Amino acid sequence: MCTPVLRHLIPPVTLGELRLKNRVIMAPLTRSRAGEGDVPTPMIAEYYWQRAGAGLIITEASQISPQGKGYPRTPGIFSSQQINGWKTVTDAVHSRDGKIFLQLWHVGRLSHPDVQPHGGLPVAPSAIAAEGEIFTSEGLKPLVTPQALTEEGILSTIDDFRKAAENAREAGFDGVEIHAANGYIIDQFLRDGSNQRTDEWGGSAENRIRFLKEVVEAVVPVFGAGRTGVRISPVFDGFSMRDSNPAETFRAAAEMLRGFGLAYLHVMQLGSETCSFDFGALKEQFGGPYIANGGYNGDSAAQAIAAGQADAVSFGTLFIANPDLVSRFASDAPLNDVDKTTFYQGEEKGYTDYPVLSGVPLGGQGEWHWMGLTGQSDKKLKDDAGE
């Protein structure tokens, strides 16, 4: 029997230069398992290897520089050790004919002196603190007022995105996704609630999208437009994020991005104005491949694709608990329950030990280590996943 999922979610799709084996995308998910020096470990390689049945894996957000870091044990892409660690990951995913993009990340004001170089203040477009607390190695601490970036600092940060993309290419990734969502630095520039600059980087929507535009201009030459994606979140309202006219702001952003011929636009569709925001218009304004994200299951994702609302759909929490999610969708099999207590802790527990349909964990001390890959290289998760 050909179910809607088999007809619409499982068939291949072309995004930019990539022909994907299905339309089930693994959303970026912070898991806080990086090793010393924020280096990806063999355990992280195993985790992504297990999930290589996805049409495309988009990795957890990875800081482009020491200044871009916001949370403990998140991986980076700015040191040679980190590049080597990621090589193990890309080798593992490619061994299962998978495709994998690295998500490039700078958290901006959503950081703390505890994780900043020399205990300095985080940076942002404007010296405006987000409300709330942030998790540090010493527990939750109040978010601090960031320092506003100078013109020199803005240009240096843009160049950090370029260098991070070059490092991702060296690490063997198939492409990169620019993280312009979820209240992090590019999103902070986009929205007038967090960007109150009076120079050419603030004020009008055209000025506020300039930072994103110049980041894309810096990154695209590294992989090519057909291997570069962008993620946005027009209605995301966490971390005090708001905009006086999100329709205008994100129309301007989508139309600007349209001119690059990117591989895709990845849109987190959850937030306070989900019902009133016209995501169909946003898709048309962008004009290229569109990945939808936000609380989908197999049936609702298939319906969205069938209705022309998306070309592919990304899943977050479902991929945590179901390394073989594509197979489960295809066979209409029940899904594993997710252990929320291990979202950010637990090492292998709640990370690489979820069972597959046979009831035996995929990888682990058997098949994964036989492959010989481990020695080749010396409230937030829901925000990231959109669920």
Short mmCIF file of C-alpha atoms in Angstrom, two decimals:
data_model
loop_
_atom_site.label_atom_id
_atom_site.label_comp_id
_atom_site.label_asym_id
_atom_site.label_seq_id
_atom_site.Cartn_x
_atom_site.Cartn_y
_atom_site.Cartn_z
CA MET A 1 0.00 0.00 0.00
CA CYS A 2 1.41 3.39 -1.01
CA THR A 3 0.78 5.69 1.92
CA PRO A 4 1.00 9.50 1.74
CA VAL A 5 4.33 9.27 3.58
CA LEU A 6 5.73 6.89 0.97
CA ARG A 7 4.39 9.03 -1.89
CA HIS A 8 5.56 12.42 -0.64
CA LEU A 9 8.15 12.17 2.16
CA ILE A 10 10.33 9.23 1.14
CA PRO A 11 11.04 10.00 -2.55
CA PRO A 12 14.32 11.76 -3.47
CA VAL A 13 14.59 15.52 -3.88
CA THR A 14 17.16 17.89 -5.31
CA LEU A 15 18.24 20.79 -3.12
CA GLY A 16 20.74 22.99 -4.93
CA GLU A 17 23.57 20.78 -6.17
CA LEU A 18 22.59 17.83 -3.97
CA ARG A 19 20.33 14.95 -4.89
CA LEU A 20 18.97 13.67 -1.56
CA LYS A 21 17.70 10.12 -1.11
CA ASN A 22 14.58 11.30 0.74
CA ARG A 23 12.93 14.46 2.04
CA VAL A 24 13.42 13.66 5.74
CA ILE A 25 15.96 16.17 7.06
CA MET A 26 17.66 15.93 10.44
CA ALA A 27 17.33 19.34 12.11
CA PRO A 28 20.27 20.88 13.98
CA LEU A 29 20.16 19.85 17.64
CA THR A 30 22.45 21.05 20.40
CA ARG A 31 23.37 18.02 22.53
CA SER A 32 26.37 19.30 24.55
CA ARG A 33 28.61 16.26 24.08
CA ALA A 34 31.77 17.84 22.64
CA GLY A 35 35.11 16.93 24.19
CA GLU A 36 37.93 19.07 25.53
CA GLY A 37 38.58 22.09 23.34
CA ASP A 38 35.03 21.78 21.96
CA VAL A 39 36.26 18.98 19.68
CA PRO A 40 33.80 16.46 18.19
CA THR A 41 34.50 13.00 19.58
CA PRO A 42 34.10 9.46 18.16
CA MET A 43 30.84 9.27 20.16
CA ILE A 44 29.52 12.23 18.18
CA ALA A 45 30.59 10.50 14.96
CA GLU A 46 28.67 7.41 16.00
CA TYR A 47 25.57 9.49 16.76
CA TYR A 48 25.50 11.02 13.27
CA TRP A 49 26.48 7.74 11.60
CA GLN A 50 23.42 6.13 13.18
CA ARG A 51 21.17 8.81 11.63
CA ALA A 52 22.70 8.82 8.14
CA GLY A 53 19.46 7.46 6.69
CA ALA A 54 18.23 11.07 6.65
CA GLY A 55 18.15 12.74 3.26
CA LEU A 56 20.36 15.41 4.79
CA ILE A 57 21.85 15.80 8.26
CA ILE A 58 22.28 19.38 9.45
CA THR A 59 24.65 19.21 12.39
CA GLU A 60 24.23 20.83 15.74
CA ALA A 61 25.16 24.50 15.69
CA SER A 62 28.94 24.90 15.81
CA GLN A 63 30.63 28.11 16.89
CA ILE A 64 32.68 29.87 14.24
CA SER A 65 35.04 31.43 16.78
CA PRO A 66 35.74 31.44 20.53
CA GLN A 67 33.64 34.62 20.75
CA GLY A 68 30.73 32.86 19.09
CA LYS A 69 30.34 30.30 21.87
CA GLY A 70 27.33 30.35 24.16
CA TYR A 71 27.06 27.04 26.00
CA PRO A 72 29.36 24.42 27.53
CA ARG A 73 30.49 21.46 25.41
CA THR A 74 29.21 22.72 22.07
CA PRO A 75 31.53 21.91 19.15
CA GLY A 76 33.50 24.50 17.24
CA ILE A 77 34.89 24.78 13.73
CA PHE A 78 37.80 27.18 14.23
CA SER A 79 40.73 24.98 15.35
CA SER A 80 42.70 22.22 13.64
CA GLN A 81 41.65 19.77 16.37
CA GLN A 82 37.99 20.58 15.75
CA ILE A 83 38.45 20.13 12.00
CA ASN A 84 40.01 16.71 12.60
CA GLY A 85 37.20 15.76 14.94
CA TRP A 86 34.61 16.70 12.34
CA LYS A 87 36.49 14.66 9.71
CA THR A 88 35.65 11.55 11.68
CA VAL A 89 31.98 12.58 11.62
CA THR A 90 31.83 13.27 7.88
CA ASP A 91 33.72 10.04 7.10
CA ALA A 92 31.21 8.11 9.20
CA VAL A 93 28.15 9.67 7.54
CA HIS A 94 29.58 9.27 4.05
CA SER A 95 30.30 5.59 4.76
CA ARG A 96 26.51 5.11 4.83
CA ASP A 97 25.95 7.21 1.69
CA GLY A 98 24.67 10.08 3.82
CA LYS A 99 24.87 13.82 3.20
CA ILE A 100 25.82 16.25 5.96
CA PHE A 101 25.95 20.05 6.29
CA LEU A 102 27.61 21.91 9.15
CA GLN A 103 25.55 24.66 10.79
CA LEU A 104 27.64 27.82 11.27
CA TRP A 105 26.85 29.58 14.55
CA HIS A 106 27.62 32.72 16.49
CA VAL A 107 25.38 33.23 19.52
CA GLY A 108 25.88 37.00 19.87
CA ARG A 109 24.36 38.27 23.10
CA LEU A 110 23.26 34.79 24.21
CA SER A 111 26.50 34.07 25.94
CA HIS A 112 28.20 34.83 29.24
CA PRO A 113 31.65 36.02 30.35
CA ASP A 114 32.19 32.53 31.80
CA VAL A 115 32.60 31.13 28.27
CA GLN A 116 33.97 34.21 26.50
CA PRO A 117 37.68 34.69 25.79
CA HIS A 118 39.39 36.33 28.78
CA GLY A 119 36.01 36.65 30.53
CA GLY A 120 34.89 39.45 28.22
CA LEU A 121 31.36 40.54 27.45
CA PRO A 122 29.41 38.91 24.63
CA VAL A 123 28.86 41.01 21.51
CA ALA A 124 25.67 41.97 19.69
CA PRO A 125 24.37 44.58 17.24
CA SER A 126 23.23 46.74 20.17
CA ALA A 127 23.95 46.81 23.90
CA ILE A 128 20.57 45.30 24.79
CA ALA A 129 20.37 42.30 27.10
CA ALA A 130 17.97 39.44 26.51
CA GLU A 131 15.80 38.52 29.46
CA GLY A 132 16.36 35.29 31.30
CA GLU A 133 19.19 33.00 32.27
CA ILE A 134 21.79 30.97 30.43
CA PHE A 135 23.29 27.62 31.32
CA THR A 136 26.98 27.70 32.24
CA SER A 137 29.38 25.14 33.67
CA GLU A 138 28.44 26.54 37.08
CA GLY A 139 24.71 26.34 36.49
CA LEU A 140 22.18 28.94 35.39
CA LYS A 141 23.28 32.58 35.42
CA PRO A 142 21.48 35.77 34.33
CA LEU A 143 22.15 36.95 30.80
CA VAL A 144 24.36 40.04 30.72
CA THR A 145 24.23 43.24 28.70
CA PRO A 146 26.43 42.70 25.63
CA GLN A 147 28.75 45.24 24.06
CA ALA A 148 27.68 46.63 20.69
CA LEU A 149 29.90 45.56 17.83
CA THR A 150 32.03 48.20 16.18
CA GLU A 151 32.24 48.38 12.39
CA GLU A 152 35.57 46.59 12.63
CA GLY A 153 34.02 43.93 14.86
CA ILE A 154 31.16 43.38 12.42
CA LEU A 155 33.52 42.88 9.49
CA SER A 156 35.73 40.58 11.56
CA THR A 157 32.71 38.45 12.51
CA ILE A 158 31.64 38.18 8.88
CA ASP A 159 35.15 36.98 8.04
CA ASP A 160 34.91 34.41 10.84
CA PHE A 161 31.90 32.92 9.04
CA ARG A 162 33.98 32.67 5.86
CA LYS A 163 36.91 31.00 7.64
CA ALA A 164 34.54 28.58 9.39
CA ALA A 165 33.06 27.58 6.03
CA GLU A 166 36.56 26.95 4.70
CA ASN A 167 37.27 24.78 7.75
CA ALA A 168 34.02 22.89 7.16
CA ARG A 169 35.12 22.18 3.59
CA GLU A 170 38.46 20.89 4.88
CA ALA A 171 36.57 18.66 7.31
CA GLY A 172 34.71 17.01 4.43
CA PHE A 173 31.22 18.45 4.78
CA ASP A 174 28.88 18.48 1.78
CA GLY A 175 27.92 22.08 2.50
CA VAL A 176 27.01 24.50 5.26
CA GLU A 177 23.92 26.07 6.77
CA ILE A 178 24.16 29.65 8.04
CA HIS A 179 22.32 29.90 11.37
CA ALA A 180 20.25 33.08 11.13
CA ALA A 181 17.50 31.89 13.49
CA ASN A 182 16.57 31.33 17.13
CA GLY A 183 17.70 34.65 18.53
CA TYR A 184 21.41 34.31 17.74
CA ILE A 185 23.63 36.99 16.24
CA ILE A 186 22.27 37.14 12.68
CA ASP A 187 18.70 37.05 13.99
CA GLN A 188 19.66 39.82 16.42
CA PHE A 189 20.71 41.98 13.48
CA LEU A 190 17.53 41.17 11.54
CA ARG A 191 15.02 42.26 14.19
CA ASP A 192 14.41 45.79 15.38
CA GLY A 193 13.82 44.66 18.96
CA SER A 194 17.49 43.67 19.28
CA ASN A 195 19.03 45.90 16.60
CA GLN A 196 18.64 49.57 17.43
CA ARG A 197 21.70 50.81 15.59
CA THR A 198 21.55 54.14 13.78
CA ASP A 199 24.26 53.38 11.21
CA GLU A 200 24.05 51.41 7.95
CA TRP A 201 23.68 48.15 9.91
CA GLY A 202 20.41 49.19 11.61
CA GLY A 203 17.20 51.14 11.19
CA SER A 204 15.39 50.10 7.99
CA ALA A 205 14.75 46.46 7.09
CA GLU A 206 17.19 46.87 4.23
CA ASN A 207 19.92 47.93 6.65
CA ARG A 208 19.10 45.22 9.19
CA ILE A 209 19.38 42.43 6.60
CA ARG A 210 22.80 43.72 5.52
CA PHE A 211 24.69 41.59 8.06
CA LEU A 212 23.00 38.42 6.79
CA LYS A 213 23.62 39.48 3.20
CA GLU A 214 27.33 40.01 3.77
CA VAL A 215 27.67 36.73 5.67
CA VAL A 216 26.09 34.91 2.72
CA GLU A 217 28.35 36.78 0.30
CA ALA A 218 31.37 35.66 2.36
CA VAL A 219 30.30 32.00 2.67
CA VAL A 220 28.89 31.23 -0.80
CA PRO A 221 32.25 31.30 -2.63
CA VAL A 222 33.55 28.54 -0.35
CA PHE A 223 31.06 25.78 -1.24
CA GLY A 224 29.04 27.46 -3.96
CA ALA A 225 25.46 28.67 -3.61
CA GLY A 226 24.12 25.20 -4.38
CA ARG A 227 25.74 23.82 -1.23
CA THR A 228 24.86 26.69 1.09
CA GLY A 229 21.61 26.99 3.05
CA VAL A 230 20.20 29.55 5.48
CA ARG A 231 17.95 29.00 8.49
CA ILE A 232 15.56 31.69 9.76
CA SER A 233 12.79 31.84 12.37
CA PRO A 234 10.39 34.72 11.61
CA VAL A 235 8.06 34.17 14.57
CA PHE A 236 10.47 32.79 17.16
CA ASP A 237 9.95 34.75 20.38
CA GLY A 238 12.40 33.14 22.80
CA PHE A 239 15.28 35.12 24.32
CA SER A 240 13.26 38.38 24.14
CA MET A 241 13.23 38.29 20.33
CA ARG A 242 10.66 40.51 18.66
CA ASP A 243 10.16 42.64 15.57
CA SER A 244 7.66 45.42 14.92
CA ASN A 245 6.89 44.12 11.42
CA PRO A 246 8.13 40.54 10.85
CA ALA A 247 6.32 40.27 7.50
CA GLU A 248 8.30 43.22 6.13
CA THR A 249 11.60 42.19 7.71
CA PHE A 250 11.54 38.62 6.50
CA ARG A 251 10.10 39.49 3.10
CA ALA A 252 13.15 41.69 2.60
CA ALA A 253 15.43 38.91 3.81
CA ALA A 254 13.80 36.25 1.59
CA GLU A 255 13.91 38.44 -1.50
CA MET A 256 17.55 39.28 -0.85
CA LEU A 257 18.42 35.59 -0.42
CA ARG A 258 16.53 34.70 -3.60
CA GLY A 259 19.22 36.41 -5.65
CA PHE A 260 21.93 33.97 -4.50
CA GLY A 261 20.36 30.74 -5.81
CA LEU A 262 20.94 28.97 -2.50
CA ALA A 263 20.46 25.26 -1.91
CA TYR A 264 17.53 25.97 0.38
CA LEU A 265 15.84 28.20 2.92
CA HIS A 266 15.21 26.38 6.21
CA VAL A 267 12.36 27.96 8.17
CA MET A 268 11.44 27.30 11.78
CA GLN A 269 7.71 28.04 11.77
CA LEU A 270 6.92 28.07 15.49
CA GLY A 271 6.44 31.12 17.71
CA SER A 272 3.91 33.56 19.04
CA GLU A 273 2.69 34.63 15.60
CA THR A 274 2.71 31.24 13.87
CA CYS A 275 -0.97 31.43 12.90
CA SER A 276 -0.84 34.96 11.52
CA PHE A 277 2.47 34.82 9.63
CA ASP A 278 2.16 33.92 5.92
CA PHE A 279 4.78 31.24 5.40
CA GLY A 280 3.40 30.51 1.93
CA ALA A 281 4.22 34.06 0.89
CA LEU A 282 7.70 33.69 2.40
CA LYS A 283 8.27 30.55 0.34
CA GLU A 284 7.24 32.40 -2.83
CA GLN A 285 9.41 35.40 -1.96
CA PHE A 286 12.44 33.14 -1.62
CA GLY A 287 11.59 31.19 -4.76
CA GLY A 288 13.95 28.25 -4.13
CA PRO A 289 13.86 24.94 -2.23
CA TYR A 290 12.10 25.35 1.13
CA ILE A 291 12.63 23.15 4.21
CA ALA A 292 9.82 23.47 6.74
CA ASN A 293 10.42 22.88 10.44
CA GLY A 294 8.21 22.96 13.50
CA GLY A 295 6.39 20.12 15.26
CA TYR A 296 5.82 17.90 12.22
CA ASN A 297 5.21 14.17 12.28
CA GLY A 298 5.36 11.85 9.27
CA ASP A 299 1.76 12.43 8.20
CA SER A 300 1.75 16.20 8.60
CA ALA A 301 5.10 16.46 6.80
CA ALA A 302 3.77 14.41 3.88
CA GLN A 303 0.68 16.64 3.75
CA ALA A 304 2.83 19.79 3.69
CA ILE A 305 4.89 18.47 0.79
CA ALA A 306 1.80 17.28 -1.08
CA ALA A 307 0.24 20.74 -0.70
CA GLY A 308 3.36 22.46 -2.04
CA GLN A 309 4.09 24.09 1.31
CA ALA A 310 7.58 22.60 1.51
CA ASP A 311 10.06 20.63 -0.56
CA ALA A 312 11.39 18.78 2.50
CA VAL A 313 10.72 18.77 6.24
CA SER A 314 13.23 18.71 9.11
CA PHE A 315 12.70 16.80 12.34
CA GLY A 316 14.44 17.36 15.66
CA THR A 317 13.24 15.45 18.71
CA LEU A 318 12.00 12.54 16.61
CA PHE A 319 15.54 12.01 15.29
CA ILE A 320 16.96 12.01 18.81
CA ALA A 321 14.88 9.01 19.84
CA ASN A 322 14.73 7.28 16.45
CA PRO A 323 18.07 6.92 14.66
CA ASP A 324 16.20 4.94 11.98
CA LEU A 325 13.43 7.54 11.64
CA VAL A 326 13.21 7.25 7.85
CA SER A 327 12.69 3.48 8.04
CA ARG A 328 10.04 3.92 10.72
CA PHE A 329 8.21 6.49 8.60
CA ALA A 330 8.41 4.26 5.52
CA SER A 331 7.04 1.20 7.33
CA ASP A 332 4.57 3.10 9.54
CA ALA A 333 6.31 1.62 12.59
CA PRO A 334 5.83 3.01 16.11
CA LEU A 335 8.32 5.57 17.34
CA ASN A 336 10.52 5.40 20.43
CA ASP A 337 9.80 7.72 23.35
CA VAL A 338 12.39 10.40 23.94
CA ASP A 339 14.23 10.75 27.26
CA LYS A 340 14.21 14.50 27.86
CA THR A 341 16.53 14.21 30.86
CA THR A 342 19.37 13.30 28.48
CA PHE A 343 18.93 16.13 25.98
CA TYR A 344 22.12 17.83 27.26
CA GLN A 345 23.70 15.21 29.49
CA GLY A 346 24.22 11.50 29.76
CA GLU A 347 27.10 10.85 27.35
CA GLU A 348 26.06 7.66 25.45
CA LYS A 349 22.83 7.37 27.44
CA GLY A 350 20.02 9.03 25.52
CA TYR A 351 22.46 9.72 22.69
CA THR A 352 23.69 6.60 20.93
CA ASP A 353 21.71 3.88 22.75
CA TYR A 354 18.21 4.28 21.26
CA PRO A 355 17.03 1.02 19.65
CA VAL A 356 16.25 0.56 15.97
CA LEU A 357 13.38 -1.50 14.57
CA SER A 358 15.15 -4.79 15.22
CA GLY A 359 15.39 -3.84 18.88
CA VAL A 360 19.19 -3.72 18.77
CA PRO A 361 20.99 -0.37 19.04
CA LEU A 362 22.45 0.77 15.73
CA GLY A 363 26.23 0.89 16.01
CA GLY A 364 27.65 0.79 19.51
CA GLN A 365 30.39 -1.67 20.43
CA GLY A 366 29.67 -3.84 17.40
CA GLU A 367 29.28 -2.57 13.88
CA TRP A 368 30.51 0.96 14.53
CA HIS A 369 33.91 -0.12 15.84
CA TRP A 370 34.32 -2.81 13.18
CA MET A 371 34.22 -0.01 10.61
CA GLY A 372 37.53 1.29 11.96
CA LEU A 373 36.40 4.90 11.82
CA THR A 374 37.08 5.92 15.40
CA GLY A 375 40.82 6.22 14.88
CA GLN A 376 40.82 8.16 11.63
CA SER A 377 41.04 11.63 13.21
CA ASP A 378 43.38 12.83 15.99
CA LYS A 379 13.66 24.84 27.41
CA LYS A 380 16.79 25.04 24.43
CA LEU A 381 16.76 21.84 22.40
CA LYS A 382 13.18 22.44 21.45
CA ASP A 383 14.13 25.92 20.28
CA ASP A 384 16.86 24.44 18.10
CA ALA A 385 14.64 21.70 16.72
CA GLY A 386 11.63 23.92 16.32
CA GLU A 387 9.52 21.56 18.39
#
